[in-house]
C-alpha positions as a printed NumPy array, in Angstrom:
array([[-10.318,  14.188,   2.024],
       [ -8.007,  16.759,   3.639],
       [ -8.853,  15.516,   7.12 ],
       [ -8.293,  11.957,   5.915],
       [ -4.8  ,  12.818,   4.671],
       [ -4.004,  14.7  ,   7.898],
       [ -4.936,  11.606,   9.896],
       [ -2.659,   9.455,   7.773],
       [  0.186,  11.952,   8.122],
       [ -0.158,  12.349,  11.886],
       [  0.115,   8.607,  12.393],
       [  2.752,   8.08 ,   9.728],
       [  5.101,  10.599,  11.359],
       [  5.188,   8.388,  14.418],
       [  6.207,   5.456,  12.253],
       [  9.612,   6.795,  11.201],
       [ 12.069,   3.992,  11.759],
       [ 15.529,   3.056,  10.656],
       [ 15.933,  -0.676,  10.19 ],
       [ 19.058,  -2.377,  11.495],
       [ 21.545,  -3.634,   8.936],
       [ 24.571,  -5.941,   8.879],
       [ 28.   ,  -4.474,   9.481],
       [ 29.94 ,  -4.531,   6.239],
       [ 33.516,  -3.369,   5.757],
       [ 33.762,  -0.191,   3.683],
       [ 35.924,  -2.006,   1.158],
       [ 33.251,  -4.628,   0.49 ],
       [ 30.653,  -4.316,  -2.241],
       [ 27.089,  -4.594,  -0.964],
       [ 25.084,  -7.077,  -3.029],
       [ 21.294,  -7.025,  -3.209],
       [ 18.92 ,  -9.308,  -5.097],
       [ 15.848,  -7.437,  -6.318],
       [ 12.593,  -8.972,  -7.506],
       [  8.892,  -8.134,  -7.507],
       [  5.39 ,  -9.248,  -8.462],
       [  5.491, -12.867,  -7.339],
       [  1.71 , -13.153,  -7.841],
       [  1.19 , -16.374,  -5.947],
       [ -2.255, -17.695,  -6.814],
       [ -2.197, -17.493, -10.603],
       [ -0.688, -19.777, -13.232],
       [  1.772, -19.375, -16.091],
       [  0.408, -20.741, -19.373],
       [  3.767, -22.437, -20.059],
       [  6.844, -23.141, -17.967],
       [  9.623, -25.671, -18.515],
       [  7.546, -27.871, -20.792],
       [  4.433, -27.862, -18.644],
       [  1.196, -25.883, -18.936],
       [ -0.92 , -23.973, -16.403],
       [  1.938, -23.969, -13.905],
       [  0.958, -22.517, -10.5  ],
       [  2.786, -19.528,  -9.077],
       [  4.275, -21.415,  -6.161],
       [  6.127, -23.749,  -8.556],
       [  7.479, -20.933, -10.709],
       [  8.569, -18.848,  -7.738],
       [ 10.207, -21.874,  -6.099],
       [ 12.195, -22.439,  -9.297],
       [ 13.328, -18.806,  -9.271],
       [ 14.392, -19.026,  -5.623],
       [ 16.559, -22.063,  -6.46 ],
       [ 18.302, -19.968,  -9.093],
       [ 18.641, -16.983,  -6.755],
       [ 20.434, -19.299,  -4.331],
       [ 23.179, -19.759,  -6.936],
       [ 23.939, -16.029,  -7.219],
       [ 26.947, -16.057,  -4.828],
       [ 28.795, -18.488,  -7.108],
       [ 28.187, -16.556, -10.327],
       [ 31.145, -15.035, -12.129],
       [ 30.709, -11.389, -13.031],
       [ 32.056,  -9.802, -16.232],
       [ 35.042,  -8.49 , -14.229],
       [ 36.028, -12.081, -13.462],
       [ 35.106, -11.94 ,  -9.778],
       [ 32.441, -14.119,  -8.175],
       [ 29.491, -12.339,  -6.6  ],
       [ 30.051, -13.761,  -3.126],
       [ 27.923, -12.674,  -0.185],
       [ 24.442, -11.259,  -0.776],
       [ 23.413,  -8.907,   2.01 ],
       [ 19.784,  -8.163,   1.188],
       [ 16.899,  -9.406,  -0.913],
       [ 14.274,  -6.799,  -1.787],
       [ 10.783,  -7.683,  -2.995],
       [  8.468,  -4.805,  -3.956],
       [  5.029,  -6.296,  -3.693],
       [  2.162,  -8.114,  -5.337],
       [  3.137, -11.107,  -3.272],
       [ -0.488, -12.225,  -3.427],
       [ -2.46 , -11.877,  -6.597],
       [ -5.795, -10.129,  -6.191],
       [ -8.173, -12.832,  -4.985],
       [-10.762, -12.466,  -7.714],
       [-12.73 , -15.693,  -8.025],
       [-11.325, -18.377,  -8.407],
       [ -7.868, -17.121,  -7.317],
       [ -6.691, -18.202,  -3.871],
       [ -6.763, -16.015,  -0.772],
       [ -3.943, -13.722,   0.336],
       [ -3.455, -15.996,   3.361],
       [ -2.724, -18.994,   1.153],
       [ -0.408, -16.933,  -1.037],
       [  1.489, -15.631,   1.988],
       [  2.076, -19.176,   3.237],
       [  3.607, -20.068,  -0.127],
       [  5.712, -16.908,  -0.126],
       [  6.982, -17.692,   3.377],
       [  8.131, -21.128,   2.288],
       [ 10.088, -19.774,  -0.658],
       [ 11.495, -16.508,   0.675],
       [ 11.96 , -17.354,   4.364],
       [ 12.583, -21.097,   4.449],
       [ 14.12 , -22.021,   1.091],
       [ 16.144, -18.874,   0.403],
       [ 19.744, -19.638,   1.425],
       [ 21.624, -16.396,   0.714],
       [ 24.001, -15.18 ,   3.416],
       [ 25.543, -11.76 ,   4.031],
       [ 29.162, -10.743,   4.654],
       [ 28.825, -11.877,   8.269],
       [ 27.52 , -15.31 ,   7.342],
       [ 23.999, -14.48 ,   8.514],
       [ 20.858, -14.893,   6.381],
       [ 20.385, -12.073,   3.88 ],
       [ 17.913,  -9.532,   5.225],
       [ 14.524,  -9.614,   3.498],
       [ 13.056,  -6.163,   2.806],
       [  9.458,  -5.836,   1.602],
       [  6.9  ,  -3.276,   0.472],
       [  3.335,  -4.044,  -0.67 ],
       [  1.922,  -3.938,  -4.176],
       [ -1.464,  -2.869,  -5.465],
       [ -2.817,  -6.437,  -5.345],
       [ -1.793,  -6.875,  -1.705],
       [ -3.578,  -3.621,  -0.891],
       [ -6.72 ,  -4.455,  -2.888],
       [ -7.019,  -7.713,  -0.968],
       [ -6.924,  -5.704,   2.266],
       [ -9.417,  -2.974,   1.352],
       [-11.645,  -4.627,  -1.248],
       [-12.16 ,  -4.267,  -4.984],
       [-14.96 ,  -3.328,  -7.368],
       [-15.154,  -6.842,  -8.824],
       [-16.166,  -9.896,  -6.729],
       [-13.427, -11.48 ,  -4.623],
       [-13.439, -14.506,  -2.348],
       [-13.044, -13.681,   0.46 ],
       [-14.144, -10.091,  -0.067],
       [-11.105,  -8.895,   1.872],
       [ -8.035, -10.604,   3.263],
       [ -5.297,  -8.304,   4.607],
       [ -2.905, -11.155,   5.432],
       [ -0.042, -10.112,   3.167],
       [ -0.372,  -6.459,   4.258],
       [ -0.429,  -7.407,   7.935],
       [  2.554,  -9.718,   7.607],
       [  4.606,  -7.166,   5.668],
       [  3.663,  -4.48 ,   8.204],
       [  4.677,  -6.59 ,  11.19 ],
       [  7.943,  -7.686,   9.567],
       [  9.098,  -4.273,   8.437],
       [  7.545,  -1.842,  10.941],
       [  8.114,  -4.047,  14.002],
       [  5.249,  -2.578,  16.086],
       [  5.302,  -3.115,  19.844],
       [  2.039,  -4.971,  19.42 ],
       [  1.717,  -6.96 ,  16.225],
       [ -1.164,  -6.077,  13.936],
       [ -3.825,  -8.676,  13.227],
       [ -6.149,  -9.06 ,  10.276],
       [ -8.941,  -7.773,  12.498],
       [ -7.276,  -4.513,  13.536],
       [ -5.213,  -3.651,  10.444],
       [ -6.248,  -0.308,   8.907],
       [ -4.734,   0.545,   5.533],
       [ -5.618,   4.24 ,   5.896],
       [ -3.311,   4.582,   8.885],
       [ -1.005,   1.542,   8.879],
       [  1.374,   2.486,   6.09 ],
       [  4.504,   0.476,   5.413],
       [  7.132,   3.229,   5.239],
       [ 10.647,   2.772,   6.587],
       [ 14.271,   3.545,   5.814],
       [ 17.76 ,   2.27 ,   6.466],
       [ 21.32 ,   3.386,   5.873],
       [ 23.66 ,   1.081,   3.993],
       [ 27.29 ,   2.104,   3.663],
       [ 26.648,   5.816,   3.278],
       [ 23.517,   5.462,   1.142],
       [ 19.998,   6.073,   2.499],
       [ 17.419,   3.522,   1.327],
       [ 13.752,   4.555,   1.509],
       [ 10.871,   2.07 ,   1.242],
       [  7.331,   3.383,   0.801],
       [  3.797,   2.131,   0.232],
       [  2.941,   1.862,  -3.467],
       [  3.979,   5.275,  -4.873],
       [  5.236,   8.668,  -3.602],
       [  1.842,  10.384,  -3.471],
       [  1.218,  13.54 ,  -1.435],
       [  0.886,  11.697,   1.897],
       [  3.927,   9.519,   1.241],
       [  5.972,  12.594,   0.353],
       [  5.191,  14.141,   3.736],
       [  6.527,  11.007,   5.4  ],
       [  9.568,  11.091,   3.102],
       [ 10.182,  14.769,   3.872],
       [ 10.235,  14.038,   7.582],
       [ 12.55 ,  11.076,   7.045],
       [ 14.955,  13.029,   4.838],
       [ 15.244,  15.851,   7.379],
       [ 17.553,  13.474,   9.241],
       [ 19.678,  12.775,   6.174],
       [ 22.57 ,  14.954,   5.035],
       [ 21.997,  16.616,   1.687],
       [ 25.234,  15.034,   0.478],
       [ 23.968,  11.505,   1.254],
       [ 22.624,   9.62 ,  -1.777],
       [ 19.045,   8.368,  -1.479],
       [ 17.488,   5.394,  -3.254],
       [ 13.708,   4.832,  -3.327],
       [ 12.043,   1.415,  -3.533],
       [  8.302,   1.063,  -4.089],
       [  5.859,  -0.926,  -6.18 ],
       [  4.659,   1.517,  -8.832],
       [  6.622,   3.13 , -11.632],
       [  7.357,   6.888, -11.27 ],
       [  4.337,   7.688, -13.445],
       [  2.043,   5.607, -11.193],
       [ -1.198,   4.384, -12.765],
       [ -4.395,   6.39 , -13.07 ],
       [ -6.51 ,   3.541, -11.692],
       [ -4.427,   3.398,  -8.495],
       [ -5.678,   6.814,  -7.387],
       [ -8.857,   7.39 ,  -5.389],
       [-12.131,   8.036,  -7.188],
       [-12.654,  11.845,  -7.317],
       [-16.448,  11.597,  -7.483],
       [-18.375,  11.576,  -4.16 ],
       [-18.915,   9.324,  -2.27 ],
       [-15.531,   8.185,  -3.656],
       [-16.407,   4.481,  -3.818],
       [-14.751,   2.003,  -6.131],
       [-16.967,   1.014,  -9.052],
       [-16.42 ,  -1.245, -12.036],
       [-17.41 ,   1.65 , -14.289],
       [-14.83 ,   4.248, -13.23 ],
       [-12.079,   1.668, -12.549],
       [-10.45 ,   3.489,  -9.621],
       [ -8.973,   1.22 ,  -6.943],
       [ -8.612,   3.82 ,  -4.132],
       [ -5.056,   2.777,  -3.302],
       [ -3.454,   6.195,  -2.857],
       [ -4.395,   8.885,  -0.357],
       [ -5.204,  11.445,  -3.03 ],
       [ -8.015,  11.676,  -5.547],
       [ -7.354,  11.474,  -9.265],
       [ -7.261,  14.997, -10.682],
       [ -7.421,  14.406, -14.419],
       [-10.959,  13.183, -14.975],
       [-13.801,  11.112, -13.603],
       [-12.753,   7.798, -15.16 ],
       [ -9.346,   6.177, -14.747],
       [ -7.368,   6.253, -17.959],
       [ -5.708,   3.074, -19.18 ],
       [ -2.565,   5.053, -19.902],
       [ -0.225,   5.219, -16.925],
       [  1.057,   8.481, -18.386],
       [ -2.342,  10.131, -17.79 ],
       [ -1.133,  11.235, -14.366],
       [  0.712,  14.437, -15.276],
       [ -0.88 ,  16.548, -12.517],
       [ -0.073,  13.951,  -9.876],
       [  3.447,  13.482, -11.224],
       [  4.209,  17.187, -10.987],
       [  3.898,  17.025,  -7.214],
       [  6.417,  14.177,  -7.209],
       [  8.732,  16.053,  -9.598],
       [  8.629,  19.117,  -7.343],
       [  9.713,  16.885,  -4.464],
       [ 12.589,  15.477,  -6.542],
       [ 13.804,  18.998,  -7.288],
       [ 13.796,  19.792,  -3.573],
       [ 15.827,  16.65 ,  -2.909],
       [ 18.459,  16.298,  -5.634],
       [ 20.204,  13.636,  -3.535],
       [ 17.474,  11.156,  -4.584],
       [ 19.641,   9.389,  -7.122],
       [ 17.795,   6.174,  -8.042],
       [ 14.331,   4.615,  -8.033],
       [ 13.457,   0.892,  -8.177],
       [ 10.004,  -0.519,  -8.908],
       [  7.926,  -3.442, -10.157],
       [  4.265,  -3.368, -11.252],
       [  4.715,  -2.947, -15.007],
       [  6.597,  -6.228, -15.158],
       [  9.625,  -6.256, -17.428],
       [ 13.309,  -5.552, -17.064],
       [ 14.278,  -2.009, -18.029],
       [ 16.918,   0.52 , -17.014],
       [ 15.759,   4.023, -17.908],
       [ 15.734,   7.669, -16.908],
       [ 12.495,   9.131, -15.593],
       [ 12.156,  12.69 , -16.911],
       [  8.728,  13.692, -15.593],
       [  5.746,  14.907, -17.653],
       [  7.555,  18.163, -18.502],
       [ 10.997,  16.674, -19.157],
       [ 12.573,  18.668, -16.328],
       [ 14.112,  15.972, -14.087],
       [ 16.42 ,  13.013, -14.666],
       [ 16.112,  10.119, -12.232],
       [ 17.855,   6.792, -12.855],
       [ 15.077,   4.206, -12.683],
       [ 15.134,   0.416, -12.645],
       [ 12.093,  -1.698, -13.502],
       [ 12.197,  -5.418, -12.65 ],
       [ 10.511,  -8.425, -14.251],
       [  7.804, -10.634, -12.72 ],
       [  8.07 , -14.448, -12.676],
       [  4.344, -14.703, -13.374],
       [  3.198, -11.615, -15.278],
       [  6.197, -10.315, -17.191],
       [  5.008,  -8.535, -20.322],
       [  8.002,  -9.989, -22.191],
       [  8.869, -13.096, -20.164],
       [  5.259, -14.304, -20.105],
       [  5.617, -14.933, -23.825],
       [  9.271, -15.97 , -23.808],
       [ 10.303, -17.697, -20.597],
       [ 13.999, -17.454, -21.497],
       [ 13.628, -13.745, -20.64 ],
       [ 12.581, -14.422, -17.04 ],
       [ 14.822, -12.347, -14.805],
       [ 15.536, -10.784, -11.455],
       [ 18.181,  -8.135, -10.725],
       [ 21.483,  -8.085,  -8.879],
       [ 22.266,  -4.668,  -7.4  ],
       [ 25.878,  -4.039,  -6.403],
       [ 26.811,  -0.955,  -4.4  ],
       [ 30.48 ,   0.039,  -4.151],
       [ 30.622,   2.241,  -1.036],
       [ 34.12 ,   3.564,  -1.811],
       [ 33.259,   4.935,  -5.246],
       [ 29.488,   5.367,  -4.67 ],
       [ 28.863,   3.56 ,  -7.94 ],
       [ 25.773,   1.407,  -8.322],
       [ 25.657,  -1.447, -10.842],
       [ 22.409,  -3.228, -11.685],
       [ 22.512,  -6.478, -13.664],
       [ 19.679,  -8.372, -15.283],
       [ 19.886, -12.012, -14.163],
       [ 18.269, -14.341, -16.697],
       [ 17.356, -17.438, -14.724],
       [ 15.563, -19.708, -17.212],
       [ 17.559, -19.475, -20.437],
       [ 17.326, -23.254, -20.964],
       [ 13.807, -24.307, -19.959],
       [ 14.605, -27.968, -20.634],
       [ 17.568, -27.782, -18.24 ],
       [ 16.538, -26.448, -14.799],
       [ 20.142, -26.66 , -13.569],
       [ 21.478, -24.301, -16.25 ],
       [ 23.375, -21.376, -14.747],
       [ 21.921, -17.907, -14.366],
       [ 23.143, -15.716, -17.221],
       [ 23.851, -11.996, -16.882],
       [ 21.932,  -9.91 , -19.385],
       [ 21.729,  -6.126, -19.604],
       [ 23.531,  -4.02 , -17.035],
       [ 23.815,  -0.377, -16.07 ],
       [ 26.221,   1.45 , -13.781],
       [ 25.312,   4.854, -12.363],
       [ 27.007,   7.241,  -9.986],
       [ 25.266,   8.01 ,  -6.71 ],
       [ 27.538,  10.929,  -5.898],
       [ 25.686,  14.076,  -4.967],
       [ 27.174,  16.991,  -6.88 ]])
């Protein structure tokens, strides 16, 4: 396993990139729409008076509402205006367990919604930049799963995300994509704040990439992390610790992270049963106190909270976003369906995150998006 991690690290260090970004005046607030867990390929039991509604219809309805964000009036009386980025943190494709559609079909539907039908523009009048990281379902489609899938593997969403975000000199194909070495890790600077995007969760290999990236960032520069998994990760997302380390239906490991699970031989259902793994992440946070915020999907409901670690010795502002298809709250009550609007004030280094409820009147698809909960945090590095 050590040699495996070294191989990942050696290749990942060559993949350090800083993505280009639109020029925005320092006086202008940077607006970002944040969503996750589109899960094309499955159905919602109920949506706007219909039953068994496919993911492409639900996501298309959400995109229509996202397109109205610039005209929304905020609590301070000002309209939102330009939206500079849209961030989506994975599970674009649902895992293709029979009879769910392939990742290739899901990606085609995602492209239509997020690349063709999304009409947001930035402060320069150009299309809002789409920033992506993969989720556990995207990865499982690429590497396989313990339960039967059809096809057995389909790395389409991983390959497309990789090519879009990493911009390799030679585009990856489904045939030559290798999850062990082709990680989707990148960063960009937006108005004095360093944004870091990583594959799934900050495990030991990801932290080495992050360490190398942050060596080029001043300690006084705020850092925000975007990835799919919550700070606690999930036990089943780690690699099986029992040789030959294969995925099995019995032990429930999905072999998505570079490191083996350290807390037993069977994956716990509790995502808090990762204390040993979390302590490595907490140690990294203590070494980098300029990491000021963390955004994620995966557990599928809107929540603004403070991650304190298994030993209650850190405090990281964390933002969990809902899923249009698998929200633990919105799946039962569609009026709670939401995405988030992130607003960064570069002058004050204040970050405001607003819950955007986009289906409060299911019988009226043209009803305006309604702001729900909100939280403002300081990104200033003391």
